[in-house]
Tab-separated table of C-alpha atoms in Angstrom:
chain	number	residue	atom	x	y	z
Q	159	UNK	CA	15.064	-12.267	-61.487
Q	160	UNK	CA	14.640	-11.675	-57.270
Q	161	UNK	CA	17.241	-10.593	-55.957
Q	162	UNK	CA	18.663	-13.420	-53.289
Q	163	UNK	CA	18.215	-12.905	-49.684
Q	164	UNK	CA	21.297	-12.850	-47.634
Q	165	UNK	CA	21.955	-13.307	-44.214
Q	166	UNK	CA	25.327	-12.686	-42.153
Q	167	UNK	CA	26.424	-13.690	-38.967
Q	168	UNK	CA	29.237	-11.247	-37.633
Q	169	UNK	CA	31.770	-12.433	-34.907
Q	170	UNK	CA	35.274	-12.781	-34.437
Q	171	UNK	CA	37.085	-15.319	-36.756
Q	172	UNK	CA	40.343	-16.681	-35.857
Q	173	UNK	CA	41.901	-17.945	-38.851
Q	174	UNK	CA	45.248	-20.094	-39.306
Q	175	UNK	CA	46.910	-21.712	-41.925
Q	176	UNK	CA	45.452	-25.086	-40.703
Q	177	UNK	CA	41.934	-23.802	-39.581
Q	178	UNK	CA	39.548	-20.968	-39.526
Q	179	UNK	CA	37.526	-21.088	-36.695
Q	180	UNK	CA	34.325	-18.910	-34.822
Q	181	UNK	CA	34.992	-19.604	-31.486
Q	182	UNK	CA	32.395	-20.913	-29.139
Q	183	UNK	CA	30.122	-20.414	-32.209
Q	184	UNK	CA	31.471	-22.595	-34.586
Q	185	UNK	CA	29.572	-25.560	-34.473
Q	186	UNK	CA	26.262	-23.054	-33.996
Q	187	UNK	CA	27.054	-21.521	-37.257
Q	188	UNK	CA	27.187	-24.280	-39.070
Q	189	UNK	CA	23.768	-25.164	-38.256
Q	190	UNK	CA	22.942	-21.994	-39.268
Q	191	UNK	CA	24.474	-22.316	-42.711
Q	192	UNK	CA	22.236	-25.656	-42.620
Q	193	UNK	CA	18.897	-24.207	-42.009
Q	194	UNK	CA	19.399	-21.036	-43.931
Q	195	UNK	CA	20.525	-23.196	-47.186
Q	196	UNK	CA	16.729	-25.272	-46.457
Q	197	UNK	CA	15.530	-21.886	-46.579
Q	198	UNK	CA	16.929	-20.472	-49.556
Q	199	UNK	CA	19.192	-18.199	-48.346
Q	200	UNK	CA	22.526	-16.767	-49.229
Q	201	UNK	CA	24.183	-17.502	-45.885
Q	202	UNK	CA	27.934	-16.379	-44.769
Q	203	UNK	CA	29.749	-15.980	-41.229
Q	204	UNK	CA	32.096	-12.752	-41.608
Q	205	UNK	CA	34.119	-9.935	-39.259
Q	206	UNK	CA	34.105	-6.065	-38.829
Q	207	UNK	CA	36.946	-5.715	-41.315
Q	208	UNK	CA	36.144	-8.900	-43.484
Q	209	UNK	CA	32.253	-7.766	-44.011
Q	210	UNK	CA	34.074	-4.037	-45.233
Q	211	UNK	CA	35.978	-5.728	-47.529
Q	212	UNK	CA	32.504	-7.670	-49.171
Q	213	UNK	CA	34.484	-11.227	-47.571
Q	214	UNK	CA	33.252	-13.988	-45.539
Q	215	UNK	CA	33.093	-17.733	-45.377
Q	216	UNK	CA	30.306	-19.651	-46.738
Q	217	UNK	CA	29.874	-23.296	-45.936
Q	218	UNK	CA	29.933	-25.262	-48.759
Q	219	UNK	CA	30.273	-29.026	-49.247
Q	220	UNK	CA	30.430	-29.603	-45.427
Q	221	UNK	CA	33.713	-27.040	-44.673
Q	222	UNK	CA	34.091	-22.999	-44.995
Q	223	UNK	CA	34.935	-21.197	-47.528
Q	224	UNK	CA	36.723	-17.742	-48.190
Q	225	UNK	CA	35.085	-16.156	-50.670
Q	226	UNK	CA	33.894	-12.565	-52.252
Q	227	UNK	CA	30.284	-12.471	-50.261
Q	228	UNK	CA	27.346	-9.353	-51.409
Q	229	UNK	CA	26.042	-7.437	-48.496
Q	230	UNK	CA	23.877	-8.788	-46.431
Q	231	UNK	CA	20.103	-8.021	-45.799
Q	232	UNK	CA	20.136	-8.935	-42.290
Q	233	UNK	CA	23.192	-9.676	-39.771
Q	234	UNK	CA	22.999	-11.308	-36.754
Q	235	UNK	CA	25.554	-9.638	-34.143
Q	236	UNK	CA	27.230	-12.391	-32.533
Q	237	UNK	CA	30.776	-10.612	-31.317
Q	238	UNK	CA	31.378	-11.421	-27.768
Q	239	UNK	CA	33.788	-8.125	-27.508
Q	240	UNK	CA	31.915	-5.176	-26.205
Q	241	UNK	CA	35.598	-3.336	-27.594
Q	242	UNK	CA	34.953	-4.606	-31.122
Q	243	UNK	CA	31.133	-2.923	-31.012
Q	244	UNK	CA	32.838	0.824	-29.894
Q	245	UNK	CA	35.701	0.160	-32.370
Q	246	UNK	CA	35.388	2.605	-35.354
Q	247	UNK	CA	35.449	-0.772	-37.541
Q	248	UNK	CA	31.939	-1.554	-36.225
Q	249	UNK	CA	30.674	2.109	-36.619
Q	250	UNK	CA	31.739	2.003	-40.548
Q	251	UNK	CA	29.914	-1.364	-40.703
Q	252	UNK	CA	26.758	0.547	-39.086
Q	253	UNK	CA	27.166	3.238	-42.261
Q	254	UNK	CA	27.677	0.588	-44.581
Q	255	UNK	CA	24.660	-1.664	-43.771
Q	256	UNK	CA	22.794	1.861	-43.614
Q	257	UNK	CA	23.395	3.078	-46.540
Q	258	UNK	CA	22.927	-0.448	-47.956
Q	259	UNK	CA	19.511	-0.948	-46.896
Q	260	UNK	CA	20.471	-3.865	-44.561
Q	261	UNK	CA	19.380	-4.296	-41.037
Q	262	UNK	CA	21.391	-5.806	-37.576
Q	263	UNK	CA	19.535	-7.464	-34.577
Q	264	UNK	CA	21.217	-7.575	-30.997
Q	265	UNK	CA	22.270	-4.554	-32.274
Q	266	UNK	CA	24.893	-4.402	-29.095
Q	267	UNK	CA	25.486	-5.750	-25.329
Q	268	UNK	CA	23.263	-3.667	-22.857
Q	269	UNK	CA	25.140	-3.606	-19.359
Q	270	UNK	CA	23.031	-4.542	-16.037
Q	271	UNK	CA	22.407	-1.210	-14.699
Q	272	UNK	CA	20.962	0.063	-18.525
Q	273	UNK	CA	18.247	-3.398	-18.310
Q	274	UNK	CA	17.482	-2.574	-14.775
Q	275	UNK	CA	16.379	0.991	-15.573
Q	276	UNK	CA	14.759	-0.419	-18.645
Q	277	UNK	CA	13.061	-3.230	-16.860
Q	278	UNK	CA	11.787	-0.236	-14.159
Q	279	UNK	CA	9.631	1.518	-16.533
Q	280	UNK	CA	7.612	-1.091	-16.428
Q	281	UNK	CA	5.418	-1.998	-12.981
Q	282	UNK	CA	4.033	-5.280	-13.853
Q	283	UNK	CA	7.966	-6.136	-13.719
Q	284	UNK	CA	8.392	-4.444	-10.253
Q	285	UNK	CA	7.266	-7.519	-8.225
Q	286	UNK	CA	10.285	-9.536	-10.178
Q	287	UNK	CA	12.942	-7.175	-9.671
Q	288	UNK	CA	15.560	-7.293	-7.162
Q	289	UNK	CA	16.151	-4.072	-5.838
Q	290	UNK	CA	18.860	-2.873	-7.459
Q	291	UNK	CA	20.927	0.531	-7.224
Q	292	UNK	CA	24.563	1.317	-8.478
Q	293	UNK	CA	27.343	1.572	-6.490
Q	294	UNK	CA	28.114	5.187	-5.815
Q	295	UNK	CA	29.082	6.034	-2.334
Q	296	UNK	CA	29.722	3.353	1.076
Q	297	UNK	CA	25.906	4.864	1.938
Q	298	UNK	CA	24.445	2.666	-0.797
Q	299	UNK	CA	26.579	-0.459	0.556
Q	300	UNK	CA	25.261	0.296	4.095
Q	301	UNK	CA	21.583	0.885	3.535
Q	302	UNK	CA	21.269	-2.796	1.314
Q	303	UNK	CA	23.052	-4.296	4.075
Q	304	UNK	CA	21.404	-2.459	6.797
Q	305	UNK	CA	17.910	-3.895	4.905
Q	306	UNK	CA	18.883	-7.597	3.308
Q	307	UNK	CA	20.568	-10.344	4.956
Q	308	UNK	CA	22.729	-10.821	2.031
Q	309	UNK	CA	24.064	-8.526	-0.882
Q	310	UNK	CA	25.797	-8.941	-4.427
Q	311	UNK	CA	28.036	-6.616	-6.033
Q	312	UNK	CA	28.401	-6.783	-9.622
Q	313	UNK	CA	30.369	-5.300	-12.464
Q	314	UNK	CA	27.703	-3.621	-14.787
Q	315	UNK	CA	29.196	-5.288	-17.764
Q	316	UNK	CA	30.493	-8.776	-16.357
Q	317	UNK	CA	29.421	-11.992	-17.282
Q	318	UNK	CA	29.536	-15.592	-16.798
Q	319	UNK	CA	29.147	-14.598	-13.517
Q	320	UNK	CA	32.991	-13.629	-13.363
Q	321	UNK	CA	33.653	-10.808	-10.861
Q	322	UNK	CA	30.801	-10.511	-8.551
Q	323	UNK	CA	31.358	-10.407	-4.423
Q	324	UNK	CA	28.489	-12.083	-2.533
Q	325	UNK	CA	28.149	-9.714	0.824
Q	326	UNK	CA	27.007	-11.497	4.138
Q	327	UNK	CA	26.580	-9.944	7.562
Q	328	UNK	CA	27.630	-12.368	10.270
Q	329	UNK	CA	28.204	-12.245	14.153
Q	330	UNK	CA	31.537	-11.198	13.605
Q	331	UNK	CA	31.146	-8.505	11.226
Q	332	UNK	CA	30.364	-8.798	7.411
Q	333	UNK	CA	31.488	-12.226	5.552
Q	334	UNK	CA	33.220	-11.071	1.834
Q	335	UNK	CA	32.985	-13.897	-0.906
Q	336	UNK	CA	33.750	-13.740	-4.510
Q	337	UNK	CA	32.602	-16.220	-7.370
Q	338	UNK	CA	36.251	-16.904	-8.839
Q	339	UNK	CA	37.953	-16.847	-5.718
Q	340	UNK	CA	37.622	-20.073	-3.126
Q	341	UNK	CA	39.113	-17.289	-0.348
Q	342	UNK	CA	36.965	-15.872	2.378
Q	343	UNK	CA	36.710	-13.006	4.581
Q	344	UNK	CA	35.464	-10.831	7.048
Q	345	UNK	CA	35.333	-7.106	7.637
Q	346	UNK	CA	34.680	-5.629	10.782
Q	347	UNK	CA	32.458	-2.495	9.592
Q	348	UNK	CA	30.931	-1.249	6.272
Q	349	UNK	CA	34.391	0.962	5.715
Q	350	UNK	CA	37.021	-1.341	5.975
Q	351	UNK	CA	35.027	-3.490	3.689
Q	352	UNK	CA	34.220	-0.538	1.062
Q	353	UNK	CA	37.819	0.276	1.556
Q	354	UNK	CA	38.888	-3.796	0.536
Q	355	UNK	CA	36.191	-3.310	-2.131
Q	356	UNK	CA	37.414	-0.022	-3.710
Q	357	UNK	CA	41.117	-1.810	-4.020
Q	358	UNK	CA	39.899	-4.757	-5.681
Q	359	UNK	CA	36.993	-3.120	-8.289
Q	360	UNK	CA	37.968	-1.175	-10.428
Q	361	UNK	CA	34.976	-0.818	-13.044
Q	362	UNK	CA	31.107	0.144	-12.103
Q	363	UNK	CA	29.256	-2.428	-10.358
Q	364	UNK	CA	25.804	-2.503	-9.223
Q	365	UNK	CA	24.580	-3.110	-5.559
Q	366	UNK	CA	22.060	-5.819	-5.275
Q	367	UNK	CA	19.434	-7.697	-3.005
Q	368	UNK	CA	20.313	-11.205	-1.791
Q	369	UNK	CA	17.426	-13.651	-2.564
Q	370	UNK	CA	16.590	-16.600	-0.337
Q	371	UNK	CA	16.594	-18.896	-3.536
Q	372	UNK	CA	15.099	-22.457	-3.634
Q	373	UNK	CA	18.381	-25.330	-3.834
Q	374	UNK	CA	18.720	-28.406	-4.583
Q	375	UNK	CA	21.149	-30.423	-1.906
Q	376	UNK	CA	21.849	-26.510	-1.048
Q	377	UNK	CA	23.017	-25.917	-4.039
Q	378	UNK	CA	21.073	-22.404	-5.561
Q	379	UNK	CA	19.489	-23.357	-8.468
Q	380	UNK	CA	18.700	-20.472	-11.600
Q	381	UNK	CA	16.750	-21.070	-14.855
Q	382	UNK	CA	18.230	-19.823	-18.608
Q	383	UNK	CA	14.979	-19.209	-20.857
Q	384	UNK	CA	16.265	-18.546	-24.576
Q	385	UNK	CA	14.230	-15.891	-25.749
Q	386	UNK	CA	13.548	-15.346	-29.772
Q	387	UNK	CA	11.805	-12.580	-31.360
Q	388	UNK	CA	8.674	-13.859	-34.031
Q	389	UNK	CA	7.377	-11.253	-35.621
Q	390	UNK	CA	6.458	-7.671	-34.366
Q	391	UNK	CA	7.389	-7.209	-30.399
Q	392	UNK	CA	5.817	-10.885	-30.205
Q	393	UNK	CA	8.601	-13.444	-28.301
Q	394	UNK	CA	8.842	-17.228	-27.834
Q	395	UNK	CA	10.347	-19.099	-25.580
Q	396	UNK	CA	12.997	-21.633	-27.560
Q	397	UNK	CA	14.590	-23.407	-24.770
Q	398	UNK	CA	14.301	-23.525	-21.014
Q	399	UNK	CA	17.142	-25.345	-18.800
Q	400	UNK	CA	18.200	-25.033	-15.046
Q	401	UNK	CA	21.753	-24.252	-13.450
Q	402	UNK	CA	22.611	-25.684	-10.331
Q	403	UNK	CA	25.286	-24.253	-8.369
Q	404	UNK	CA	28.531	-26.235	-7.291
Q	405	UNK	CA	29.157	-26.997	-3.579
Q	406	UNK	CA	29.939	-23.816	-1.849
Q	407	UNK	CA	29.168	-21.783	-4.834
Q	408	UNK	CA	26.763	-18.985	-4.771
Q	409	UNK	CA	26.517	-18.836	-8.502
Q	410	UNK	CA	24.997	-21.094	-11.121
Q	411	UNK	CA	26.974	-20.084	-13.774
Q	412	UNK	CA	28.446	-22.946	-16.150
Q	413	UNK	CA	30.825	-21.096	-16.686
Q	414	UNK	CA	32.008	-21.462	-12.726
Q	415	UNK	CA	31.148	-24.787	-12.353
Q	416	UNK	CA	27.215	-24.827	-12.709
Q	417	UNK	CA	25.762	-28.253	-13.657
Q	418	UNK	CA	23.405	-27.917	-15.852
Q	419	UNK	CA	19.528	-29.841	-15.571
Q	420	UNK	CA	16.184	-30.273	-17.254
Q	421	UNK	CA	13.848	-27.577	-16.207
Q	422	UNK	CA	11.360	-30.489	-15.659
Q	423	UNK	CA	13.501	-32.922	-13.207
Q	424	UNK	CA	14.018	-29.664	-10.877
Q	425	UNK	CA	10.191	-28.109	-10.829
Q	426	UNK	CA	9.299	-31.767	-9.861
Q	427	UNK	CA	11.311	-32.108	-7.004
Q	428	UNK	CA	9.885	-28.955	-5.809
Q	429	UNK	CA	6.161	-29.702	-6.704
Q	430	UNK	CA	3.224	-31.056	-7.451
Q	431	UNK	CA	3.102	-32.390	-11.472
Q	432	UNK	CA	0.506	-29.519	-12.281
Q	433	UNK	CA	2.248	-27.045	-9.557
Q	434	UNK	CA	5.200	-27.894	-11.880
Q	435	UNK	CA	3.793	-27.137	-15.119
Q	436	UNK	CA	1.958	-23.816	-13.684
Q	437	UNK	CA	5.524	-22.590	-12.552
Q	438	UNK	CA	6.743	-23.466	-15.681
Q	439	UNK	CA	4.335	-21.420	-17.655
Q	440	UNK	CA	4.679	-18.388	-15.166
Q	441	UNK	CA	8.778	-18.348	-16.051
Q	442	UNK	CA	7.802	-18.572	-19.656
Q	443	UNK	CA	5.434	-15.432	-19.607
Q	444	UNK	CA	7.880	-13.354	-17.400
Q	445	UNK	CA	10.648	-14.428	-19.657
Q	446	UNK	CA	9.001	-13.332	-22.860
Q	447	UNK	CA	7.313	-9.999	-21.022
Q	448	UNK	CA	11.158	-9.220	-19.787
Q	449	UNK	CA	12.259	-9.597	-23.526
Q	450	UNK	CA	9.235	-7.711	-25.133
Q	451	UNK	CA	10.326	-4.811	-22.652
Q	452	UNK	CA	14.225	-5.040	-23.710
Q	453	UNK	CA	12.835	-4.960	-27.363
Q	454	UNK	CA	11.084	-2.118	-27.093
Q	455	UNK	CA	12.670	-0.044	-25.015
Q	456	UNK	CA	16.489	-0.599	-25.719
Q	457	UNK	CA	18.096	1.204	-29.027
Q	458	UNK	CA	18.777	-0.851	-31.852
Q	459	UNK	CA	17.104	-4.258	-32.830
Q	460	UNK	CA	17.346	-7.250	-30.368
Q	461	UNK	CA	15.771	-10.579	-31.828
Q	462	UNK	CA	17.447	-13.330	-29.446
Q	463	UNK	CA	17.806	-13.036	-25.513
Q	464	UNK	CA	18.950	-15.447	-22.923
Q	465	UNK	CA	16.532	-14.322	-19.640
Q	466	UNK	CA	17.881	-15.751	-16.201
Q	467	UNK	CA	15.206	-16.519	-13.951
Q	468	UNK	CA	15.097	-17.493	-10.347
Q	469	UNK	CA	12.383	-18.973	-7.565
Q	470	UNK	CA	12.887	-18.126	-4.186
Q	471	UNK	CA	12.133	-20.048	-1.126
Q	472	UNK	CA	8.053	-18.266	-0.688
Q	473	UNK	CA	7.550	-19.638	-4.872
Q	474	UNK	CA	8.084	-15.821	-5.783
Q	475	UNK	CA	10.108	-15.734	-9.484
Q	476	UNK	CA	13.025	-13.281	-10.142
Q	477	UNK	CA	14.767	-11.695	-12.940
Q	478	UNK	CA	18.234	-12.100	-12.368
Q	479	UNK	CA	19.815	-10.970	-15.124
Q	480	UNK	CA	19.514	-11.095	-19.194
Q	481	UNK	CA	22.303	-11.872	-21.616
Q	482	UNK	CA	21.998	-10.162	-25.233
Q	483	UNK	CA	24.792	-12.617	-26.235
Q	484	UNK	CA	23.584	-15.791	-25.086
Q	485	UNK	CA	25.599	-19.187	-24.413
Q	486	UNK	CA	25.377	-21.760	-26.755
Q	487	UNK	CA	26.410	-23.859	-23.824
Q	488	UNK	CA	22.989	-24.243	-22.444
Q	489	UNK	CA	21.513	-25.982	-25.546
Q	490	UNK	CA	21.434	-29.630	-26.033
Q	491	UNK	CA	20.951	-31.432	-29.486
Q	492	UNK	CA	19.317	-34.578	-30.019
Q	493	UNK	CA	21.845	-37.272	-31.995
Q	494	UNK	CA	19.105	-37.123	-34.911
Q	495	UNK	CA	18.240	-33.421	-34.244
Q	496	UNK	CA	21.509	-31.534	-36.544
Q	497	UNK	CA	19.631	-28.040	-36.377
Q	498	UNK	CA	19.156	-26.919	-32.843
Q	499	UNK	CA	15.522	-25.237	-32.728
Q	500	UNK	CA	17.570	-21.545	-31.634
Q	501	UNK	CA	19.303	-22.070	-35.096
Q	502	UNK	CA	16.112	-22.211	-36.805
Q	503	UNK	CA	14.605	-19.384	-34.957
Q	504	UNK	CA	17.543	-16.986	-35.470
Q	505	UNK	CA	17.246	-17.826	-39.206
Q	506	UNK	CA	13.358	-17.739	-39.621
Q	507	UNK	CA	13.716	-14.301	-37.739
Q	508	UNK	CA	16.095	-13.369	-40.737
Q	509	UNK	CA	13.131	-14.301	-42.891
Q	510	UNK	CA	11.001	-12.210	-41.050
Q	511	UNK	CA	12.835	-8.439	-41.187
Q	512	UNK	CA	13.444	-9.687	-45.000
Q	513	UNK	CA	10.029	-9.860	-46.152
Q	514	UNK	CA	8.697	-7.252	-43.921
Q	515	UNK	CA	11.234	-4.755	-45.876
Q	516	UNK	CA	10.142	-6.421	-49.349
């Protein structure tokens, strides 16, 4: 008799007397339960510590179970703590699933300046990269000021755009904003502001180009392609959705506000129909390029990325940043559609590394 293929999804489970729940991937796993049970598979959500002791929760008869689970061929990383992956929980999962025989994907979170430096080995890239450096000295502050209009400052390992300063030079001096802070102000020269800067950051951040970015109403506008791995280093796009900004905001994060749109309704009001669908196509191939070169290059195995694209105001698209632990947020479900097509993607992936080992 085959032996039955098993798939875990590992993330942090809170669990009450009442409830057990998976966070802002509850309702996600349970689609993934779904689609792996159509597929045949042995399907459980599980923890760090639960997986060590052979325990997770399998969804049977439309709730979740407790229950003794085997090891899994393939889990799918899903803890949103970069603590919990440098905890030595997660490393003795790592030896387990080695010795095991069982593989991870999105093996870990890769921080900003790490993707940059990835995403720089590769020229064809170079035209979609913001120039980027990290912030080591006031001389790196001064020379992007002294050579964009604008500047951002973000923490390396920040997201949901939390945390990032948006740096403006004005007639007065240089105009400070942040994205979770409604305050303003302005510094005088490039040290007072370092100085402000230095008080207020306390982790590594990377200095970045400001982009001119197309808007809608004024609002900036990004784009969230959802990124999944097929077979090989060959990538699909799964979903594509814009982020519009809120009044005042410089980031289209929803998360901080941002309102989210079909990637359609905003090309359109920009172009042409077949303009449109060109533009379209172009953020689909950078996308998938962007995640081909994250597969390859970064250690571990990655099988699901959320890309974050931009346009600026000359039609030129950006990368502005990937996430290795994407939103579920950004994904809309059709009343009759129960399985989201990411769902199916993550578990047909599963498939994949499973009978490429067999």
């Amino acid at each position: 008799m085959s032996k039955q293929r098993t798939v875990a999804v590992l993330t942090e489970i809170k669990e009450t007397s009442e409830q057990t729940s998976f966070g802002s991937i509850h309702r996600f796993c349970e689609e993934l339960a779904q689609y792996g049970k159509e597929r045949g598979l042995f399907f459980y959500v599980t923890s760090p510590s639960l997986y060590l002791q052979r325990i997770g929760y399998q969804w049977i008869d439309g709730e979740w179970a407790k229950r003794d689970v085997p090891p899994a061929d393939v889990v799918y990383n899903r803890l949103h703590s970069r603590q919990s992956e440098h905890s030595p929980l997660f490393a003795e999962l790592l030896i387990r699933l080695a010795e095991e025989g069982g593989a991870m994907f999105n093996h870990r979170f890769l921080h900003k300046w790490e993707v940059h430096r990835l995403f720089e080995r590769h020229e064809y890239l170079h035209p979609h990269l913001p120039k980027t450096a990290l912030w080591s000295s006031e001389d790196v502050l001064e020379s992007f000021l002294a050579a964009f209009p604008a500047v951002f400052l973000k923490p390396i390992h920040g997201s949901q755009g939390r945390g990032i300063f948006c740096l403006e030079r004005s007639d007065g001096g240089i105009r400070l904003r942040h994205s979770t802070s409604a305050s303003t102000a302005i510094y005088s020269s490039t040290d007072t502001l370092a100085s402000a800067l230095r008080r207020r950051t306390k982790l590594p951040m990377i200095v970045q180009q400001g982009l001119e970015l197309r808007t809608l109403d004024g609002r900036p506008v990004d784009f969230r392609l959802l990124c999944h791995r097929v077979r090989n280093n060959h990538w699909r796009v799964t979903s594509a959705v814009a982020r519009v900004a809120p009044p005042d905001q410089f980031v289209a994060n929803l998360a901080r506000g941002g309102e989210l749109m079909a990637i359609n309704a905003v090309l359109r009001k920009w172009h042409t129909a077949p303009d449109a669908f060109h533009q379209k196509q172009l953020l689909k191939e950078i996308a998938m390029e962007a995640a081909a070169v994250l597969a390859l290059e970064a250690e571990g195995l990655y099988g699901e990325f959320g890309i974050d694209l931009a346009i600026d105001v000359h039609g030129q698209p950006w990368i502005i940043e990937v996430n290795t632990k994407p939103s579920k947020q950004t994904e809309t479900t059709a009343a009759s559609q129960t399985v989201r097509p990411s769902a199916k993607a993550i578990i047909d992936y599963c498939l994949t590394l499973i009978e490429e080992k067999e």
